[in-house]
PDB file of C-alpha atoms in Angstrom:
ATOM      1  CA  MET U  28    -171.239  61.975 -15.930  1.00 79.00           C
ATOM      2  CA  ILE U  29    -173.542  64.486 -15.861  1.00 83.00           C
ATOM      3  CA  ARG U  30    -175.813  61.855 -15.151  1.00 80.00           C
ATOM      4  CA  TYR U  31    -174.674  61.425 -11.441  1.00 77.00           C
ATOM      5  CA  LEU U  32    -175.456  65.154 -10.530  1.00 83.00           C
ATOM      6  CA  PHE U  33    -179.272  64.464 -10.915  1.00 85.00           C
ATOM      7  CA  ASP U  34    -179.081  62.858  -7.613  1.00 87.00           C
ATOM      8  CA  PRO U  35    -180.554  64.772  -5.154  1.00 87.00           C
ATOM      9  CA  ALA U  36    -177.665  64.587  -2.831  1.00 91.00           C
ATOM     10  CA  ASN U  37    -175.039  64.598  -5.132  1.00 91.00           C
ATOM     11  CA  ALA U  38    -176.592  67.852  -7.001  1.00 93.00           C
ATOM     12  CA  ILE U  39    -176.525  69.405  -3.521  1.00 94.00           C
ATOM     13  CA  THR U  40    -172.633  68.695  -3.460  1.00 95.00           C
ATOM     14  CA  ALA U  41    -171.891  70.520  -6.049  1.00 95.00           C
ATOM     15  CA  LEU U  42    -173.971  73.225  -4.826  1.00 97.00           C
ATOM     16  CA  GLY U  43    -171.777  73.157  -1.641  1.00 97.00           C
ATOM     17  CA  LEU U  44    -168.477  73.162  -4.224  1.00 97.00           C
ATOM     18  CA  ILE U  45    -170.202  76.637  -6.145  1.00 97.00           C
ATOM     19  CA  LEU U  46    -170.470  77.943  -2.955  1.00 98.00           C
ATOM     20  CA  ALA U  47    -167.604  76.793  -1.996  1.00 98.00           C
ATOM     21  CA  THR U  48    -165.126  78.496  -5.218  1.00 98.00           C
ATOM     22  CA  THR U  49    -167.557  81.392  -4.811  1.00 98.00           C
ATOM     23  CA  ALA U  50    -166.300  81.616  -1.157  1.00 98.00           C
ATOM     24  CA  ILE U  51    -162.085  80.854  -2.834  1.00 98.00           C
ATOM     25  CA  TYR U  52    -163.080  84.085  -5.406  1.00 98.00           C
ATOM     26  CA  PHE U  53    -164.230  86.615  -2.295  1.00 98.00           C
ATOM     27  CA  ALA U  54    -160.679  85.888  -0.294  1.00 98.00           C
ATOM     28  CA  LEU U  55    -158.506  86.692  -3.778  1.00 98.00           C
ATOM     29  CA  ILE U  56    -159.615  89.984  -3.873  1.00 98.00           C
ATOM     30  CA  GLY U  57    -160.084  90.992  -0.888  1.00 97.00           C
ATOM     31  CA  ARG U  58    -163.547  90.596   0.568  1.00 97.00           C
ATOM     32  CA  PHE U  59    -163.214  88.254   3.429  1.00 97.00           C
ATOM     33  CA  GLU U  60    -165.631  87.978   5.559  1.00 96.00           C
ATOM     34  CA  ILE U  61    -168.053  88.187   2.877  1.00 97.00           C
ATOM     35  CA  GLY U  62    -165.707  84.520   1.929  1.00 98.00           C
ATOM     36  CA  ILE U  63    -166.314  83.129   4.861  1.00 98.00           C
ATOM     37  CA  CYS U  64    -169.913  83.062   4.741  1.00 97.00           C
ATOM     38  CA  PHE U  65    -169.666  81.368   1.226  1.00 98.00           C
ATOM     39  CA  GLY U  66    -168.152  79.344   3.128  1.00 98.00           C
ATOM     40  CA  LEU U  67    -170.221  78.558   5.714  1.00 97.00           C
ATOM     41  CA  TRP U  68    -172.722  77.781   3.696  1.00 97.00           C
ATOM     42  CA  ALA U  69    -171.129  75.826   1.906  1.00 97.00           C
ATOM     43  CA  LEU U  70    -170.587  73.112   5.188  1.00 96.00           C
ATOM     44  CA  LEU U  71    -174.244  73.470   5.293  1.00 96.00           C
ATOM     45  CA  ALA U  72    -174.623  72.171   1.914  1.00 95.00           C
ATOM     46  CA  ASP U  73    -171.947  69.500   3.158  1.00 93.00           C
ATOM     47  CA  ASP U  74    -174.573  68.770   6.032  1.00 91.00           C
ATOM     48  CA  ALA U  75    -177.640  68.379   3.753  1.00 92.00           C
ATOM     49  CA  ASP U  76    -176.670  66.465   0.834  1.00 87.00           C
ATOM     50  CA  GLY U  77    -175.428  63.722   3.839  1.00 83.00           C
ATOM     51  CA  MET U  78    -179.633  64.049   4.929  1.00 86.00           C
ATOM     52  CA  VAL U  79    -180.524  63.664   1.711  1.00 87.00           C
ATOM     53  CA  ALA U  80    -178.586  60.586   1.327  1.00 80.00           C
ATOM     54  CA  LYS U  81    -180.084  58.411   4.197  1.00 81.00           C
ATOM     55  CA  SER U  82    -183.393  59.238   3.312  1.00 81.00           C
ATOM     56  CA  SER U  83    -183.210  58.008  -0.118  1.00 78.00           C
ATOM     57  CA  PRO U  84    -183.618  54.327   0.220  1.00 77.00           C
ATOM     58  CA  ASN U  85    -183.822  54.013  -3.779  1.00 79.00           C
ATOM     59  CA  ARG U  86    -180.776  54.808  -4.273  1.00 80.00           C
ATOM     60  CA  SER U  87    -177.963  52.743  -6.455  1.00 83.00           C
ATOM     61  CA  ALA U  88    -175.160  51.755  -4.066  1.00 80.00           C
ATOM     62  CA  LEU U  89    -173.192  53.232  -7.025  1.00 83.00           C
ATOM     63  CA  MET U  90    -174.380  56.233  -6.415  1.00 85.00           C
ATOM     64  CA  ALA U  91    -173.730  56.355  -2.932  1.00 81.00           C
ATOM     65  CA  GLN U  92    -170.186  55.278  -4.013  1.00 86.00           C
ATOM     66  CA  LEU U  93    -169.293  58.613  -6.283  1.00 87.00           C
ATOM     67  CA  GLY U  94    -171.172  60.674  -3.798  1.00 83.00           C
ATOM     68  CA  GLY U  95    -169.176  60.331  -1.227  1.00 86.00           C
ATOM     69  CA  ALA U  96    -166.237  60.963  -3.556  1.00 89.00           C
ATOM     70  CA  LEU U  97    -167.449  64.084  -4.085  1.00 92.00           C
ATOM     71  CA  ASP U  98    -168.302  64.629  -0.635  1.00 92.00           C
ATOM     72  CA  GLY U  99    -164.263  64.254   0.403  1.00 92.00           C
ATOM     73  CA  LEU U 100    -163.976  66.661  -2.439  1.00 95.00           C
ATOM     74  CA  LEU U 101    -165.984  69.363  -0.993  1.00 96.00           C
ATOM     75  CA  ASP U 102    -165.133  68.900   2.282  1.00 96.00           C
ATOM     76  CA  LEU U 103    -161.500  69.521   1.084  1.00 97.00           C
ATOM     77  CA  VAL U 104    -162.413  73.102  -0.956  1.00 98.00           C
ATOM     78  CA  TYR U 105    -164.406  74.895   1.590  1.00 98.00           C
ATOM     79  CA  ALA U 106    -162.850  72.997   4.564  1.00 97.00           C
ATOM     80  CA  ALA U 107    -159.045  73.353   3.918  1.00 98.00           C
ATOM     81  CA  VAL U 108    -157.641  75.299   0.752  1.00 98.00           C
ATOM     82  CA  PHE U 109    -160.436  78.067   1.431  1.00 98.00           C
ATOM     83  CA  PRO U 110    -158.804  78.766   4.495  1.00 98.00           C
ATOM     84  CA  ALA U 111    -155.774  78.528   2.712  1.00 98.00           C
ATOM     85  CA  VAL U 112    -156.386  80.572   0.621  1.00 98.00           C
ATOM     86  CA  LEU U 113    -157.680  83.545   3.006  1.00 98.00           C
ATOM     87  CA  ILE U 114    -154.677  83.247   5.342  1.00 98.00           C
ATOM     88  CA  LEU U 115    -152.200  83.312   2.116  1.00 98.00           C
ATOM     89  CA  SER U 116    -154.346  86.360   0.636  1.00 98.00           C
ATOM     90  CA  PHE U 117    -154.771  88.383   3.836  1.00 97.00           C
ATOM     91  CA  ASN U 118    -151.034  88.443   4.592  1.00 96.00           C
ATOM     92  CA  ALA U 119    -150.244  89.169   0.882  1.00 96.00           C
ATOM     93  CA  PHE U 120    -149.217  85.660   0.044  1.00 97.00           C
ATOM     94  CA  SER U 121    -146.416  85.824   3.137  1.00 97.00           C
ATOM     95  CA  VAL U 122    -144.038  83.166   3.538  1.00 98.00           C
ATOM     96  CA  PRO U 123    -145.421  82.645   6.467  1.00 98.00           C
ATOM     97  CA  ALA U 124    -148.942  82.622   5.079  1.00 98.00           C
ATOM     98  CA  LEU U 125    -147.515  79.953   2.242  1.00 98.00           C
ATOM     99  CA  LEU U 126    -146.104  76.733   5.315  1.00 98.00           C
ATOM    100  CA  ALA U 127    -149.791  77.713   6.690  1.00 98.00           C
ATOM    101  CA  ALA U 128    -151.580  76.699   3.827  1.00 98.00           C
ATOM    102  CA  TYR U 129    -149.011  74.323   3.270  1.00 98.00           C
ATOM    103  CA  CYS U 130    -150.690  72.202   7.258  1.00 98.00           C
ATOM    104  CA  LEU U 131    -153.711  73.187   6.181  1.00 98.00           C
ATOM    105  CA  ILE U 132    -154.519  71.557   3.009  1.00 98.00           C
ATOM    106  CA  LEU U 133    -152.247  68.469   3.652  1.00 98.00           C
ATOM    107  CA  SER U 134    -153.270  68.142   7.624  1.00 97.00           C
ATOM    108  CA  GLY U 135    -156.862  68.283   5.722  1.00 97.00           C
ATOM    109  CA  ALA U 136    -156.246  66.306   2.471  1.00 97.00           C
ATOM    110  CA  LEU U 137    -154.434  63.747   4.568  1.00 96.00           C
ATOM    111  CA  ARG U 138    -157.749  63.512   7.278  1.00 94.00           C
ATOM    112  CA  LEU U 139    -159.860  62.940   5.043  1.00 94.00           C
ATOM    113  CA  SER U 140    -158.496  60.194   3.134  1.00 93.00           C
ATOM    114  CA  TYR U 141    -157.543  58.076   6.150  1.00 90.00           C
ATOM    115  CA  PHE U 142    -161.136  58.274   6.929  1.00 87.00           C
ATOM    116  CA  SER U 143    -162.600  57.849   4.021  1.00 87.00           C
ATOM    117  CA  THR U 144    -159.921  54.664   4.179  1.00 86.00           C
ATOM    118  CA  PHE U 145    -160.592  53.159   8.036  1.00 85.00           C
ATOM    119  CA  GLY U 146    -163.900  55.722   8.582  1.00 79.00           C
ATOM    120  CA  LEU U 147    -165.461  56.279  12.444  1.00 77.00           C
ATOM    121  CA  ASP U 148    -164.345  54.403  16.039  1.00 78.00           C
ATOM    122  CA  ALA U 149    -166.886  51.588  16.404  1.00 71.00           C
ATOM    123  CA  ASP U 150    -168.294  54.003  19.122  1.00 73.00           C
ATOM    124  CA  GLY U 151    -169.674  56.653  15.847  1.00 71.00           C
ATOM    125  CA  PHE U 152    -166.769  59.397  17.682  1.00 78.00           C
ATOM    126  CA  GLY U 153    -163.647  60.529  14.674  1.00 82.00           C
ATOM    127  CA  ARG U 154    -160.187  61.365  15.598  1.00 86.00           C
ATOM    128  CA  GLY U 155    -158.987  64.668  15.313  1.00 90.00           C
ATOM    129  CA  LEU U 156    -161.264  67.841  15.381  1.00 94.00           C
ATOM    130  CA  PRO U 157    -163.620  67.970  12.393  1.00 93.00           C
ATOM    131  CA  LEU U 158    -162.194  70.083   9.730  1.00 95.00           C
ATOM    132  CA  ASN U 159    -165.320  72.454   9.273  1.00 94.00           C
ATOM    133  CA  ASN U 160    -164.211  73.725  12.319  1.00 95.00           C
ATOM    134  CA  ASN U 161    -161.870  76.504  10.104  1.00 97.00           C
ATOM    135  CA  LEU U 162    -164.733  77.672   9.298  1.00 97.00           C
ATOM    136  CA  PHE U 163    -165.790  78.842  12.614  1.00 97.00           C
ATOM    137  CA  VAL U 164    -163.018  79.776  13.433  1.00 97.00           C
ATOM    138  CA  LEU U 165    -162.269  82.508  10.826  1.00 97.00           C
ATOM    139  CA  ALA U 166    -165.936  83.682  10.969  1.00 96.00           C
ATOM    140  CA  PHE U 167    -164.867  84.470  15.452  1.00 94.00           C
ATOM    141  CA  LEU U 168    -161.432  86.114  14.213  1.00 94.00           C
ATOM    142  CA  PHE U 169    -163.276  88.131  11.530  1.00 94.00           C
ATOM    143  CA  VAL U 170    -166.269  88.999  13.973  1.00 91.00           C
ATOM    144  CA  ALA U 171    -163.782  90.383  16.956  1.00 89.00           C
ATOM    145  CA  ASP U 172    -160.881  92.085  13.887  1.00 83.00           C
ATOM    146  CA  HIS U 173    -162.358  95.293  15.638  1.00 71.00           C
ATOM    147  CA  HIS U 174    -161.208  94.534  18.995  1.00 67.00           C
ATOM    148  CA  LEU U 175    -157.557  93.510  17.136  1.00 66.00           C
ATOM    149  CA  PRO U 176    -154.424  95.240  15.353  1.00 61.00           C
ATOM    150  CA  VAL U 177    -154.833  94.176  11.364  1.00 55.00           C
ATOM    151  CA  GLN U 178    -151.356  92.649  11.462  1.00 64.00           C
ATOM    152  CA  GLY U 179    -152.131  91.258  14.658  1.00 86.00           C
ATOM    153  CA  LEU U 180    -155.229  89.169  12.466  1.00 91.00           C
ATOM    154  CA  GLY U 181    -152.830  88.300  10.608  1.00 93.00           C
ATOM    155  CA  ASN U 182    -150.399  86.199  12.472  1.00 93.00           C
ATOM    156  CA  LEU U 183    -153.195  85.584  14.048  1.00 93.00           C
ATOM    157  CA  LEU U 184    -154.546  83.310  11.030  1.00 96.00           C
ATOM    158  CA  ILE U 185    -151.188  82.550  10.439  1.00 97.00           C
ATOM    159  CA  GLY U 186    -150.868  80.228  14.268  1.00 97.00           C
ATOM    160  CA  ALA U 187    -154.709  78.893  13.832  1.00 97.00           C
ATOM    161  CA  GLY U 188    -153.415  78.064  10.710  1.00 98.00           C
ATOM    162  CA  PHE U 189    -151.053  75.885  11.878  1.00 98.00           C
ATOM    163  CA  VAL U 190    -152.659  75.397  14.960  1.00 98.00           C
ATOM    164  CA  LEU U 191    -155.805  73.605  13.318  1.00 98.00           C
ATOM    165  CA  SER U 192    -153.184  71.892  11.782  1.00 98.00           C
ATOM    166  CA  VAL U 193    -151.939  69.570  14.620  1.00 97.00           C
ATOM    167  CA  LEU U 194    -155.694  69.310  16.059  1.00 96.00           C
ATOM    168  CA  HIS U 195    -157.287  68.055  12.658  1.00 96.00           C
ATOM    169  CA  LEU U 196    -154.174  64.878  12.925  1.00 95.00           C
ATOM    170  CA  SER U 197    -154.190  64.151  16.654  1.00 94.00           C
ATOM    171  CA  ASN U 198    -156.042  61.540  18.829  1.00 89.00           C
ATOM    172  CA  PHE U 199    -158.796  63.193  21.061  1.00 88.00           C
ATOM    173  CA  LYS U 200    -162.547  61.418  20.541  1.00 84.00           C
ATOM    174  CA  PHE U 201    -164.350  64.020  18.248  1.00 81.00           C
ATOM    175  CA  PRO U 202    -168.044  63.187  17.774  1.00 77.00           C
ATOM    176  CA  GLY U 203    -168.528  62.034  14.482  1.00 69.00           C
ATOM    177  CA  THR U 204    -172.257  62.434  13.484  1.00 71.00           C
ATOM    178  CA  GLY U 205    -175.099  62.802  14.651  1.00 72.00           C
ATOM    179  CA  SER U 206    -178.722  65.762  14.918  1.00 78.00           C
ATOM    180  CA  ALA U 207    -176.961  67.640  17.838  1.00 80.00           C
ATOM    181  CA  LEU U 208    -173.870  68.178  16.077  1.00 82.00           C
ATOM    182  CA  ARG U 209    -175.666  69.501  12.696  1.00 85.00           C
ATOM    183  CA  LEU U 210    -177.681  71.180  15.014  1.00 87.00           C
ATOM    184  CA  GLY U 211    -174.821  72.710  16.071  1.00 88.00           C
ATOM    185  CA  ASN U 212    -173.422  72.905  12.407  1.00 89.00           C
ATOM    186  CA  LEU U 213    -176.304  75.750  11.393  1.00 89.00           C
ATOM    187  CA  THR U 214    -176.556  77.427  14.649  1.00 92.00           C
ATOM    188  CA  LEU U 215    -172.635  78.284  14.367  1.00 92.00           C
ATOM    189  CA  ALA U 216    -172.760  78.907  10.999  1.00 94.00           C
ATOM    190  CA  ALA U 217    -176.203  81.344  10.780  1.00 93.00           C
ATOM    191  CA  ALA U 218    -174.979  83.036  13.670  1.00 93.00           C
ATOM    192  CA  GLY U 219    -171.509  84.056  11.785  1.00 93.00           C
ATOM    193  CA  SER U 220    -173.330  84.889   9.114  1.00 95.00           C
ATOM    194  CA  VAL U 221    -174.892  87.425  10.553  1.00 93.00           C
ATOM    195  CA  ALA U 222    -172.481  88.624  12.369  1.00 91.00           C
ATOM    196  CA  LEU U 223    -170.323  89.309   9.552  1.00 93.00           C
ATOM    197  CA  LEU U 224    -172.460  90.481   7.218  1.00 91.00           C
ATOM    198  CA  THR U 225    -173.735  92.917  10.284  1.00 87.00           C
ATOM    199  CA  LYS U 226    -170.576  94.167  11.559  1.00 70.00           C
TER     200      LYS U 226
END
């Protein structure tokens, strides 16, 4: 099985999983800003693996199928599991934080399963808010932290978990792919990382 990681796109996805796991580690030890940065970098790896896969014309169908499954796992870890762990850890593993974590992980798993089965709409749009936006919301809240009382930030994180879960499963249209979307992700991830590491 290890040979499938020698595929360039799959290797980038594996790197993304390492970054996402590192993000979880920093969330668990209370280094939340650094954890969010690693989560943002996992997001960039998620974007990069798709671009590399599309530029590999000789990639086998089996390699692409495995890569798609691996990519879905990366999405779940960095965009649902990591935010859930961060909310739990920041709120000292309280019951409300646990409920928000349940919602984030279940909505993330359901959303990824839905698009794995049905794909995007015919016009290239998806439905609901993509999971990677969780990272941008976390980055914004922590950058704004110095304007908020600590207890207030904890409550905001829990509230954000519930609201984001609803938005992920909503029916409004959102761009599914495209260069503009990738550029927006890159810009927000870079700006968020700089703001978090220099605040």
